[in-house]
Amino acid sequence: MNKPLSIGLTGGIGSGKSLVADFFKLLGIPVYISDLEAKKLMQTNSLVRENLINAFGEVVYSDSGELNRSELAKIIFNNADALKKVNSIVHPQVRLHYKEWLSQHTGVSYVIQESAILFDTGLFKNFDKIITVTADKEIRLSRVVERDSCSRESVLERMSKQISEQDKIEKSDFVIYNNTELVIPQIIDIHNQLLEL
Ligand code: ATP
């Protein structure tokens, strides 16, 4: 069986990555959602567990072994070093887990890894092609405020930490515009191009 192409799907906060990922799934494409898998690994991967406990103490897991998300959230809230530490523990395991997941997916032309931080981390170099989903800042802002019932300021704060839309667009092989454009035809067009590669 041929190895499938590995496609990165990224975009800034509220750009519509999850929505686009769902459409690719509908087209039969396996999609690896990095955030979701990272959360699972924090629960199930013994090395992640050990390293988190070494870094932050037993308090990050409950007596029954569940990840204590609220404790961890308290620890990383406004603490860039702690967040960096968590990422340095979790991200390498996500990379390994994705490689393993990829090796289990033969018989398809391509698979997708969705992650908000492909460009921020340099991970983009590992992919055969990159798709970026983008929308204007104000649209992304209002969509996230509505989705998460949070303040504009908190979204702006998260946006300020992400690399610019223009940077992402320039470094991408495909761009999906998600303002008022029709999204599904753009996805089908990219899907067809990827099938041809
Ligand atoms: P995050 O990085 O925060 O996880 P995301 O890039 O995965 O965000 P989504 O969750 O897919 O973004 O989209 C953000 C919100 O905007 C969701 O509530 C989604 O339903 C909505 N949304 C996305 N695209 C559109 C669209 N074209 N029209 C209307 N609503 C949309």
XYZ file of C-alpha atoms and ligand atoms in Angstrom, residues 12-19 114 143 147 178, ligand 1:
43
model
C -5.666 31.391 13.383
C -8.155 31.281 16.218
C -11.721 31.244 14.938
C -10.688 30.872 11.301
C -12.866 27.771 10.883
C -10.292 24.943 11.041
C -12.629 22.617 12.931
C -15.451 23.269 10.506
C -5.217 19.858 12.105
C -17.321 34.090 15.831
C -18.817 30.337 20.272
C -13.891 31.744 5.175
P -10.019 27.619 17.237
O -8.636 27.863 16.751
O -10.445 28.622 18.253
O -10.253 26.200 17.674
P -11.233 27.132 14.646
O -10.287 27.683 13.648
O -11.262 25.646 14.842
O -11.032 27.884 16.020
P -14.074 26.915 14.279
O -14.374 26.462 15.668
O -14.187 25.938 13.166
O -12.662 27.652 14.234
O -14.982 28.174 13.902
C -15.163 29.231 14.857
C -16.643 29.491 15.046
O -17.141 30.119 13.871
C -17.470 28.230 15.261
O -18.520 28.501 16.121
C -18.000 27.925 13.836
O -19.205 27.218 13.863
C -18.173 29.340 13.286
N -17.955 29.393 11.831
C -16.890 28.961 11.157
N -17.008 29.197 9.846
C -18.219 29.791 9.678
C -18.942 30.276 8.545
N -18.461 30.210 7.300
N -20.149 30.828 8.767
C -20.657 30.922 10.009
N -20.032 30.482 11.125
C -18.818 29.919 10.962
